[in-house]
CSV table of C-alpha atoms and ligand atoms in Angstrom, one decimal:
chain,number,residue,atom,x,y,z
K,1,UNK,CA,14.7,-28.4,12.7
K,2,UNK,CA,12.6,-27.2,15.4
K,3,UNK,CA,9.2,-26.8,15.7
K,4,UNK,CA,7.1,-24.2,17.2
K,5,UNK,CA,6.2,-25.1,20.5
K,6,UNK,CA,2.6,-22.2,20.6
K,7,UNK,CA,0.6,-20.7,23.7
K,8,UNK,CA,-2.4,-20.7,22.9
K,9,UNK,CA,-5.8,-19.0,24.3
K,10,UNK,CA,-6.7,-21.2,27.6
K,11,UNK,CA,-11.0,-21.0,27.6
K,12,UNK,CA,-13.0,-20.4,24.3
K,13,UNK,CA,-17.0,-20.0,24.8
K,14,UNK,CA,-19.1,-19.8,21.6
K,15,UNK,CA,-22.4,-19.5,20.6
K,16,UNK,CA,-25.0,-16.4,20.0
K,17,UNK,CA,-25.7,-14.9,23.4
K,18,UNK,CA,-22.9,-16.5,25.4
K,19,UNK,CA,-21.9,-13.1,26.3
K,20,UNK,CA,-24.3,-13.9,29.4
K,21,UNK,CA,-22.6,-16.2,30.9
K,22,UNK,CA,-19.8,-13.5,31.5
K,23,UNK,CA,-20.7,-12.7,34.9
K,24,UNK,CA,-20.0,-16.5,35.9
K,25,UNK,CA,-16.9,-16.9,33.8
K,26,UNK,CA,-15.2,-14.0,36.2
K,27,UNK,CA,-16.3,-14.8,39.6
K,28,UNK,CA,-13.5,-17.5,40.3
K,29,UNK,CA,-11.1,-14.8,38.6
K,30,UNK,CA,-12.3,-11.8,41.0
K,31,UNK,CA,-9.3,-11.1,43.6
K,32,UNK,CA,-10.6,-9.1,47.0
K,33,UNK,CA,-10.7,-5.3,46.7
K,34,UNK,CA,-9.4,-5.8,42.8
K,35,UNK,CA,-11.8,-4.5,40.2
K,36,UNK,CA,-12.1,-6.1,36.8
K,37,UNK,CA,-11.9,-3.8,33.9
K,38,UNK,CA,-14.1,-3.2,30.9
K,39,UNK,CA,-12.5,-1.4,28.0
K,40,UNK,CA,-15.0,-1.4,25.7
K,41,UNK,CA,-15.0,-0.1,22.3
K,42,UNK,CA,-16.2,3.7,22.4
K,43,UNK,CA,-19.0,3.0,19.2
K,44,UNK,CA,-21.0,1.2,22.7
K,45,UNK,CA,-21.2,3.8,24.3
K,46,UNK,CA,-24.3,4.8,24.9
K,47,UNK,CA,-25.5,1.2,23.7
K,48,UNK,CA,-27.9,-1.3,25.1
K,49,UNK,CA,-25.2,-3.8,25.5
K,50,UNK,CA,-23.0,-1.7,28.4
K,51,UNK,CA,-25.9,-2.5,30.7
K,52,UNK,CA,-25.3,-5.9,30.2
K,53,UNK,CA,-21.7,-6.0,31.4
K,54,UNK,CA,-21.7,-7.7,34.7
K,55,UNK,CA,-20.4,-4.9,37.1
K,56,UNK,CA,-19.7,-5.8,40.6
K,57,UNK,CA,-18.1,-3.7,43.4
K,58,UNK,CA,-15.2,-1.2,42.5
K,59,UNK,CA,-15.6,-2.8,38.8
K,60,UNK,CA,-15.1,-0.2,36.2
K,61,UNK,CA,-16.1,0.5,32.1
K,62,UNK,CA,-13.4,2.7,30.3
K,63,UNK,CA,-14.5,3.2,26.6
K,64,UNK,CA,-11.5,2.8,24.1
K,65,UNK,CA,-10.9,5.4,21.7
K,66,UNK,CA,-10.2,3.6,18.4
K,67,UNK,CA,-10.6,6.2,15.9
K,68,UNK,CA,-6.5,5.4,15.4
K,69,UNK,CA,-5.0,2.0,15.7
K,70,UNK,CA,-3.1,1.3,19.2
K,71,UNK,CA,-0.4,3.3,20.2
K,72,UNK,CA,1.7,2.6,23.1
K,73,UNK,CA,1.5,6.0,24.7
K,74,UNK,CA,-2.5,5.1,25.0
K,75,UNK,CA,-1.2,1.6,26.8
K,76,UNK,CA,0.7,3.6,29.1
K,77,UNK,CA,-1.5,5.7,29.6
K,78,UNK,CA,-4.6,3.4,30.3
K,79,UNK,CA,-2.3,1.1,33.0
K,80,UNK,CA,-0.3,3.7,34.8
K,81,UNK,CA,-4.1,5.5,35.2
K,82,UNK,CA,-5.5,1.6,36.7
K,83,UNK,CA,-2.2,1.5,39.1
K,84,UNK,CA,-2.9,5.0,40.4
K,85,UNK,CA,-6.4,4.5,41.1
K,86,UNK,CA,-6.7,1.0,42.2
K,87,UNK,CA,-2.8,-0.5,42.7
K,88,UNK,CA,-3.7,-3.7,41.1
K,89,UNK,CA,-7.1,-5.2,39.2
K,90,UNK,CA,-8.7,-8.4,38.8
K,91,UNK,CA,-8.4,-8.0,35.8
K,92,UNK,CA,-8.6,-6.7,31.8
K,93,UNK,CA,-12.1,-7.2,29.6
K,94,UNK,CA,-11.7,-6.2,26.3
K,95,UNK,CA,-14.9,-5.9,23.9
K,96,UNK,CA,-14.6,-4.7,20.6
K,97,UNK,CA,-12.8,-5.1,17.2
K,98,UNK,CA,-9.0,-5.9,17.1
K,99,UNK,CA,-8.1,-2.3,17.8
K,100,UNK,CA,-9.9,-2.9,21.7
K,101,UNK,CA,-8.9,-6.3,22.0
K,102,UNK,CA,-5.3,-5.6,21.1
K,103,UNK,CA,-5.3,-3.0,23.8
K,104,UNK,CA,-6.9,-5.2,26.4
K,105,UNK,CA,-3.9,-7.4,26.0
K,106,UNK,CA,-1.5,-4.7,26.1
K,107,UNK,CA,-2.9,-3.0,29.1
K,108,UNK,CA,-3.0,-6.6,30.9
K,109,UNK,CA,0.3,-7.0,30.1
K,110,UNK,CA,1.4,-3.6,31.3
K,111,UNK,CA,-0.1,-3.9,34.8
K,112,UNK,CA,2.8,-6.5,35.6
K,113,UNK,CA,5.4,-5.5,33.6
K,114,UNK,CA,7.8,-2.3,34.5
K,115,UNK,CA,8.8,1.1,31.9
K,116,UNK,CA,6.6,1.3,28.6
K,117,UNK,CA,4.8,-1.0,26.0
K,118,UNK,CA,7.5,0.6,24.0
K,119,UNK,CA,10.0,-1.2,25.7
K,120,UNK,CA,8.4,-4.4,24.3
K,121,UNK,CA,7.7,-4.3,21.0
K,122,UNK,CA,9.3,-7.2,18.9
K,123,UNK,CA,9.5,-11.0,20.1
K,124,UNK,CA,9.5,-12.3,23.3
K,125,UNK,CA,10.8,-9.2,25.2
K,126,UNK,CA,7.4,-9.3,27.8
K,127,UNK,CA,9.4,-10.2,30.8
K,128,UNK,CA,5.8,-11.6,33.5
K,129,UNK,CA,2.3,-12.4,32.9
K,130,UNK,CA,0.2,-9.8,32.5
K,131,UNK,CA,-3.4,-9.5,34.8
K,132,UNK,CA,-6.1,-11.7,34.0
K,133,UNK,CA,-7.3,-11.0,30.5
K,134,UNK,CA,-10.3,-11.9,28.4
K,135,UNK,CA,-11.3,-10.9,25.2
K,136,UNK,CA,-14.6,-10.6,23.7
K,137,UNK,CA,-14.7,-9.9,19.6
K,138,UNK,CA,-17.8,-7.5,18.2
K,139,UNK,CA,-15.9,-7.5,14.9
K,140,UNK,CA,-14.6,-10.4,13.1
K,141,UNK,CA,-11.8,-11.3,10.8
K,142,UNK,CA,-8.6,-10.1,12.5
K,143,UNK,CA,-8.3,-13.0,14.4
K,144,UNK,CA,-6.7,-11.0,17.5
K,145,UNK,CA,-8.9,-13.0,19.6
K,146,UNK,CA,-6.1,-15.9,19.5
K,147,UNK,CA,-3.3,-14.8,18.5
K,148,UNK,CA,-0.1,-13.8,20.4
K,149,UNK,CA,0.4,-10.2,19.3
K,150,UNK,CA,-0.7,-7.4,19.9
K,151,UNK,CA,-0.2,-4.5,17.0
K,152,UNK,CA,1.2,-1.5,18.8
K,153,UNK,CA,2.2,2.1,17.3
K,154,UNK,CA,5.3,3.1,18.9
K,155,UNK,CA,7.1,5.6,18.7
K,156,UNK,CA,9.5,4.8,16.2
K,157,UNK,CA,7.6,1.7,14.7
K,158,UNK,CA,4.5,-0.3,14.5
K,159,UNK,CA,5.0,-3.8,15.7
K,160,UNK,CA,3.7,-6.4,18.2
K,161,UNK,CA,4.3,-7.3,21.8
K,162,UNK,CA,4.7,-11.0,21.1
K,163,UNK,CA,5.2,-13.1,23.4
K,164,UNK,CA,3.8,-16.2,24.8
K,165,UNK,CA,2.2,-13.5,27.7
K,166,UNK,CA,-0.1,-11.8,25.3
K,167,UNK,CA,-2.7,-14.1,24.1
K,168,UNK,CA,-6.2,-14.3,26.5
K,169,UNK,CA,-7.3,-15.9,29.0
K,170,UNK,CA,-10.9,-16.1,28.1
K,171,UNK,CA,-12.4,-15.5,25.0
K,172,UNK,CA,-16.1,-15.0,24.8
K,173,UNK,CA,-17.6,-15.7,21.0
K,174,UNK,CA,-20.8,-14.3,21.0
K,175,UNK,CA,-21.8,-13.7,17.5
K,176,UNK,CA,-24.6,-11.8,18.5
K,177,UNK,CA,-22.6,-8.9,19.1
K,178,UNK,CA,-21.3,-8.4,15.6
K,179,UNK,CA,-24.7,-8.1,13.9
K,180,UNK,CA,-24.8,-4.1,13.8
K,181,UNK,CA,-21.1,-3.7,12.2
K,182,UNK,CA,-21.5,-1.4,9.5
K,183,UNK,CA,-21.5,-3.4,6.2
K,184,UNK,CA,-17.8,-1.5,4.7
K,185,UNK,CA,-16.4,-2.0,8.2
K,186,UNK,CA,-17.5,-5.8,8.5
K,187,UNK,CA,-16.3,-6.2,4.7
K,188,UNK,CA,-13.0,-4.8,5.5
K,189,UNK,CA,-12.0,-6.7,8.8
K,190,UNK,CA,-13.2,-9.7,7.1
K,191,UNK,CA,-11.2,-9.7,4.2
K,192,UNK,CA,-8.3,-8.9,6.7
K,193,UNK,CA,-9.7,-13.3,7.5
K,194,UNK,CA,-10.0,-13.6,3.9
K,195,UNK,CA,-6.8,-12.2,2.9
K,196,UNK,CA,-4.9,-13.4,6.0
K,197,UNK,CA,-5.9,-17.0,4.6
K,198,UNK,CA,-4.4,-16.7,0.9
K,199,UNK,CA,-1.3,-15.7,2.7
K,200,UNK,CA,-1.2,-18.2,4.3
K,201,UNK,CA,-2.3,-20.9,2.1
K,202,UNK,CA,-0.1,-19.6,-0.8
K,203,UNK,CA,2.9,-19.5,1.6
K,204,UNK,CA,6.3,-20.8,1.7
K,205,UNK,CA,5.8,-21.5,5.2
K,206,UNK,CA,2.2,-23.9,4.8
K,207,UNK,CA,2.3,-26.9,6.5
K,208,UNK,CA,-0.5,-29.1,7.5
K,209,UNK,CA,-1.8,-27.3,10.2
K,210,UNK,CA,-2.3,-24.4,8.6
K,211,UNK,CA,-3.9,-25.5,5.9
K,212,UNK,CA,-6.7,-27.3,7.7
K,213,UNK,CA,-7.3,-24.1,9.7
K,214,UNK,CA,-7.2,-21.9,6.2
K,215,UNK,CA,-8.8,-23.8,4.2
K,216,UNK,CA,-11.9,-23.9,6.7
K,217,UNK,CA,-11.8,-20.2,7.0
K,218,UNK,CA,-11.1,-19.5,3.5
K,219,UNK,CA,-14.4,-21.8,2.4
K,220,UNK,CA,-16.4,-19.7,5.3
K,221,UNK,CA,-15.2,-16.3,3.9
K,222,UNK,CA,-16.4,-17.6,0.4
K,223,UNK,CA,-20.0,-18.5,1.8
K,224,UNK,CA,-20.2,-15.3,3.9
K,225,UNK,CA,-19.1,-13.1,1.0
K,226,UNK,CA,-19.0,-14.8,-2.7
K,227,UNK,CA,-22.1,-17.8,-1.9
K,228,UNK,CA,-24.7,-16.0,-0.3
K,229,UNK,CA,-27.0,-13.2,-1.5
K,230,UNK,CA,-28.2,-11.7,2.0
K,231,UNK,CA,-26.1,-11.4,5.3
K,232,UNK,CA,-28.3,-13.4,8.0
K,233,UNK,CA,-27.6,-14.2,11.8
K,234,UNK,CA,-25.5,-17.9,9.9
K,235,UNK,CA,-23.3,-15.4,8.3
K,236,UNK,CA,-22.6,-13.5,11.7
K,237,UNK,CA,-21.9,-17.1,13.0
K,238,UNK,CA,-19.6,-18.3,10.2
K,239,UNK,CA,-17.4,-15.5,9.5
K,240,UNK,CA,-16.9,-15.3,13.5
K,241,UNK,CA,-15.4,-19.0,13.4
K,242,UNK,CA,-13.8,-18.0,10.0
K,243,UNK,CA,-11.8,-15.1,12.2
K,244,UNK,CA,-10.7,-17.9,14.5
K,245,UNK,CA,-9.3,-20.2,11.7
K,246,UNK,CA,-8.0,-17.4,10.1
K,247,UNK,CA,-6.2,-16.7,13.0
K,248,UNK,CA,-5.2,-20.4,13.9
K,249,UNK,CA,-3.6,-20.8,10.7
K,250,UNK,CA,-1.3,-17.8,11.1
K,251,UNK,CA,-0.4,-18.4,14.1
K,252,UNK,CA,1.8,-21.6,12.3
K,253,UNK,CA,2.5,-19.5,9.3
K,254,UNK,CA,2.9,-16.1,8.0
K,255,UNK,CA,1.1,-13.8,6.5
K,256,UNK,CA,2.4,-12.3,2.9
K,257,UNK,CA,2.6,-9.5,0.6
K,258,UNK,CA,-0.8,-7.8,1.3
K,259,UNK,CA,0.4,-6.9,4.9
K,260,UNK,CA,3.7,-6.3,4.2
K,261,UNK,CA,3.1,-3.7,1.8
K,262,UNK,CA,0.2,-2.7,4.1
K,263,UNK,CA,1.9,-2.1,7.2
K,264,UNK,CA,4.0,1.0,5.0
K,265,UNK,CA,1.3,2.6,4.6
K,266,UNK,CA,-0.7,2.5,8.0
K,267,UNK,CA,2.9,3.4,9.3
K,268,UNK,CA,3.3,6.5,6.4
K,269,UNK,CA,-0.2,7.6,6.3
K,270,UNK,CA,-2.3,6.2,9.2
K,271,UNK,CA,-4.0,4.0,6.5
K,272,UNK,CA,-6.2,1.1,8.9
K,273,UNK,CA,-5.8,-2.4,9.0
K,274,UNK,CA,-8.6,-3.9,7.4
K,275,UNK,CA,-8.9,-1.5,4.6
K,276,UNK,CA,-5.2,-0.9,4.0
K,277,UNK,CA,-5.1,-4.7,3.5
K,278,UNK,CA,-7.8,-4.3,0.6
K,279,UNK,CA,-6.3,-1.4,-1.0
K,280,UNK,CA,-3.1,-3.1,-1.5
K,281,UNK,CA,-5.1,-6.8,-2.3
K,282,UNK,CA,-6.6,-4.9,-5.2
K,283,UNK,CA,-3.5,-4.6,-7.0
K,284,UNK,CA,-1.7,-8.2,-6.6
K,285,UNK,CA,-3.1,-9.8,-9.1
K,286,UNK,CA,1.0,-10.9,-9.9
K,287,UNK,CA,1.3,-12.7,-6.6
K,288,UNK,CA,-2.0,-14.1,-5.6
K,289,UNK,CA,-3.8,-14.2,-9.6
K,290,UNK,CA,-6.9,-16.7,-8.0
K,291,UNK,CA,-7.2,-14.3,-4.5
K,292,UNK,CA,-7.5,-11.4,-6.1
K,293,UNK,CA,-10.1,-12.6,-9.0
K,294,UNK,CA,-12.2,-13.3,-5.9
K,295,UNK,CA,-11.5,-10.6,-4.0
K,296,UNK,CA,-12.7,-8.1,-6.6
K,297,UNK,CA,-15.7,-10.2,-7.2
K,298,UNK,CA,-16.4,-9.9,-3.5
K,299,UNK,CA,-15.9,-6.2,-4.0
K,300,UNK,CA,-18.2,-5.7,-6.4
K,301,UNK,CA,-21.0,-8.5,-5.3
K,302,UNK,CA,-21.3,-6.7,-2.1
K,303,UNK,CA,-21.1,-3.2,-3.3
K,304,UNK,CA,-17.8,-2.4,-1.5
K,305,UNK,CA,-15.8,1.0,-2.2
K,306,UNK,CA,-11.7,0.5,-1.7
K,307,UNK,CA,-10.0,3.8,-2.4
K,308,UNK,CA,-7.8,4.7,-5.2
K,309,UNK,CA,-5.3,6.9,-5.8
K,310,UNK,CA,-3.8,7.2,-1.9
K,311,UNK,CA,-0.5,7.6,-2.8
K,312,UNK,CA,-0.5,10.3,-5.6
K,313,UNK,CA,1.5,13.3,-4.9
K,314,UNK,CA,3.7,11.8,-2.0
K,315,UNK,CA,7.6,12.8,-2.3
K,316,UNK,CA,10.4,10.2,-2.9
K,317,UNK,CA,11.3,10.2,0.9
K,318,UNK,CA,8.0,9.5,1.6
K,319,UNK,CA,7.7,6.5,-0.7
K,320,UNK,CA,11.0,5.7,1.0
K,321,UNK,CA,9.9,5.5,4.2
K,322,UNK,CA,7.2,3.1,3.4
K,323,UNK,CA,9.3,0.7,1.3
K,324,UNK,CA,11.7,0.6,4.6
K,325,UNK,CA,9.3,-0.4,6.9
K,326,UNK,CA,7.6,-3.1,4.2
K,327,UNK,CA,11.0,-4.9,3.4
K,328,UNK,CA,11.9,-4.6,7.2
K,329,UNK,CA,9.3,-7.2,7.8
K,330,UNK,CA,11.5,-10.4,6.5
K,331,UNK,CA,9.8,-13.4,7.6
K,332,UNK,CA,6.5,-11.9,5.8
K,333,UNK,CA,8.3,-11.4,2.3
K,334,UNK,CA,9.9,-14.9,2.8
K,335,UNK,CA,6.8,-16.9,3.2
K,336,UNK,CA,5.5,-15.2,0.3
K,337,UNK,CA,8.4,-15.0,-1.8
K,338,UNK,CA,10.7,-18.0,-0.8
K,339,UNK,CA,14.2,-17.3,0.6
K,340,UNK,CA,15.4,-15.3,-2.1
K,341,UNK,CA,12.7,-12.7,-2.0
K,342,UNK,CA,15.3,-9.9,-2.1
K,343,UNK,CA,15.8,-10.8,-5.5
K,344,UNK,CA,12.0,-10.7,-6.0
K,345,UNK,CA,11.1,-7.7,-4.6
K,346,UNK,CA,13.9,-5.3,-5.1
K,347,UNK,CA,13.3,-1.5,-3.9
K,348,UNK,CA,12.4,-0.4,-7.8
K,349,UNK,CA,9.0,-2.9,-7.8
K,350,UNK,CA,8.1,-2.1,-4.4
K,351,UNK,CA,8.2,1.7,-5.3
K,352,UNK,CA,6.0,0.9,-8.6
K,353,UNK,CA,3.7,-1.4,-6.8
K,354,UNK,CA,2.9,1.7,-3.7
K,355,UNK,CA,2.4,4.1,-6.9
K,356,UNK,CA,-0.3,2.1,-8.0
K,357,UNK,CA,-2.7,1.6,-5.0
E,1,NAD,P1,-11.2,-1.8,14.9
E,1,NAD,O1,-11.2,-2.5,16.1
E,1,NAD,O2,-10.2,-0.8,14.6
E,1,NAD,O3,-12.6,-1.1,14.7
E,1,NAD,C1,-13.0,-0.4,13.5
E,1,NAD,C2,-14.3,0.4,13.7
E,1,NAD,O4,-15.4,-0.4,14.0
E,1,NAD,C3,-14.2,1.3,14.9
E,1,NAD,O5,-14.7,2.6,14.6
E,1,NAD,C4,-15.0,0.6,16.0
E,1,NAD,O6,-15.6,1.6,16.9
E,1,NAD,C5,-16.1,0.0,15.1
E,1,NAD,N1,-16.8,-1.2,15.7
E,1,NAD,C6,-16.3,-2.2,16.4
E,1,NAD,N2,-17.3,-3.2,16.6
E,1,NAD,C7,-18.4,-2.7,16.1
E,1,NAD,C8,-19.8,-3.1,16.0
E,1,NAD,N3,-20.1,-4.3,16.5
E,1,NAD,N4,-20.7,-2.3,15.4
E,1,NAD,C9,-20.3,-1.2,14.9
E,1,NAD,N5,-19.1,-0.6,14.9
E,1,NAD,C10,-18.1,-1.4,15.5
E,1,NAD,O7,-11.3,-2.8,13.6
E,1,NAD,P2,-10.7,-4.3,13.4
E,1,NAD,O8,-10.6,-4.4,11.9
E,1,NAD,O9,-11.5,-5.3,14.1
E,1,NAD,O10,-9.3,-4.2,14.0
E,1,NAD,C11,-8.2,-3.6,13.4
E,1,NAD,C12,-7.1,-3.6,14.4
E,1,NAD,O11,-6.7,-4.9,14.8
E,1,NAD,C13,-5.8,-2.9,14.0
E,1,NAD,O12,-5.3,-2.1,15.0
E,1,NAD,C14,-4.8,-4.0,13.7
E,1,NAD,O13,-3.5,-3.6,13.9
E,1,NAD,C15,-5.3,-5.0,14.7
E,1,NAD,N6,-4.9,-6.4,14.4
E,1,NAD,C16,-4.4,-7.2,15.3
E,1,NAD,C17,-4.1,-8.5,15.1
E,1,NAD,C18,-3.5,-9.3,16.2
E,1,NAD,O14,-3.1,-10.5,15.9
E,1,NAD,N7,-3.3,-8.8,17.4
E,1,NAD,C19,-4.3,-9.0,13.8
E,1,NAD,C20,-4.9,-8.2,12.8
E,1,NAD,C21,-5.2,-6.9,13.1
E,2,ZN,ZN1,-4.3,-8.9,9.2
């Protein structure tokens, strides 16, 4: 047996305006005649916290377009245009939700590494360290801030770059900076915490580390969402942390059904993370009976719309499509189904389950 020996993220600063301490926590990190980059999530622009970035010299802001999740054309795209303008940077900034952070990493990683994202998509494939690269979450719950992924559409599948190159840096925790998320958005990427945790905790792969982080971010998902009756600056605080457990206990786990099944249909319809999650949550009462009681109590309690109905009308190669990418993603289906999850979740159920959501 071997153990998983994990990379984890190198400086963490928390705490409700620590995004002003950003200007000191890059100086040692600023190379001569090497700009650091701000990709910045494009709902900013225009927004009173851009004029607090702490621009110096040849330093540059590039708003991220996340309207669609990460692709690794837009990667390509963004590094090969930062090693024709400035050869190398200091380095990568990333501010914004796990869409912007996930690029952030990617870009980094792109500035020191040869061909296209593409290329490195699956495990451990990144061959050198990317460029200095911090991250700096203004959304919480997908817990991209620590983990060692980063969720790439390619183009012929979604999956990570991970490697033990790809988590930050730096991370800046500034809850602060989530308090404006709109209340769907900040229900949906935080049930992709909540949901992330029940995975985890009802999974074949828990082991004591895990759990600890879980269970602490499960029991802050339940104040933020099922305890309390207004959200409040604690709330901004807690489900931030929450996010980082979340994250923390995945990282020495898995996560389960609701992302397997989810992943089909971002990659078949374009269907988000965070809400593609609760779509498919909604209809697992079979596999997580407790989790999903809660989650549609959540639902309701904070006035929450998940959509129904998504996959009426698609044809049989469509549905097929999705079932292949869901059952391609083993180690997901075993945590949550034990080693003989083919057994378990044969083409037949999968088909009925999709038909449902
Ligand atoms: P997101 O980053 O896709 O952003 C969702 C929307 O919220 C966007 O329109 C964005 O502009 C807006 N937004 C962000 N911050 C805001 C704020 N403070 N106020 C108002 N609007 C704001 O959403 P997300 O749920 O954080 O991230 C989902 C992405 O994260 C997916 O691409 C998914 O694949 C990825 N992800 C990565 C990991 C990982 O480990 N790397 C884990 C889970 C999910
Ligand atoms: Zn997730």
């Amino acid at each position: 047996m071997s153990f998983r020996n994990f990379k984890m993220v190198d400086y963490v600063v928390f705490g409700r305006g620590a995004f002003n301490q950003l200007d000191d926590i890059l100086a040692p990190r600023r190379k001569a005649d090497a700009p650091m980059i701000f990709l910045v999530d494009h709902f900013f622009e225009g927004k009173p916290l851009v004029n607090r970035i702490p621009l110096r010299g040849k330093d540059k802001i590039i708003f991220a377009d996340v309207t669609y999740e990460p692709k690794t054309t837009q990667v390509d795209a963004l590094a090969n245009e930062l090693k024709e303008s400035f050869g190398t940077v200091s380095g990568i900034i990333g501010i914004g939700g796990g869409s912007t952070m996930d690029l952030a990493k990617a870009v980094s990683l792109m500035m020191n590494n040869p061909g296209s994202s593409a290329d490195y998509q699956g495990w451990d494939l990144v061959k050198f360290p990317g460029v200095y690269k911090a991250g700096i979450p203004t959304l919480s719950g997908t817990g991209a801030e620590v983990s060692r992924t980063t969720v790439l559409t390619g183009p012929t599948r979604k999956l990570g770059m991970n490697s033990d190159f790809t988590p930050f840096d730096q991370i800046v925790l500034d809850p602060e900076l989530t308090k404006d998320a709109p209340v769907n958005q900040r229900f949906y990427t935080g049930m992709d915490c909540y949901i992330h945790c029940i995975e985890s905790l009802e999974g074949t792969y828990l082991n004591e580390f895990s759990k600890s982080y879980g269970e602490k971010a499960l029991e802050l998902c339940q104040k933020v969402f099922v305890t309390k009756d207004h959200w409040d600056d604690e709330s901004d605080d807690q489900l931030m942390m929450a996010s980082y457990a979340g994250g923390m206990s995945i990282a020495y786990s898995q996560v389960g059904v609701a992302h397997a099944v989810s992943y089909g249909l971002s990659y078949l319809l374009g269907t988000k993370h965070g809400i593609g999650n609760c779509i498919v949550m909604n209809h697992l009462e079979e596999y997580y009976p407790a989790g999903v009681k809660e989650f549609k109590y959540m639902v309701e309690k904070n006035k929450i719309d998940i959509p129904q109905g998504i996959c009426k009308g698609l044809t049989d190669e469509q549905f097929d499509v999705m079932i292949n990418v869901s059952l391609g993603m083993k180690p997901l289906w075993e945590n949550a189904l034990g080693k003989d999850w083919e057994k378990i979740m044969t083409r037949e159920k999968l088909r009925a389950l999709y038909e449902r959501l």
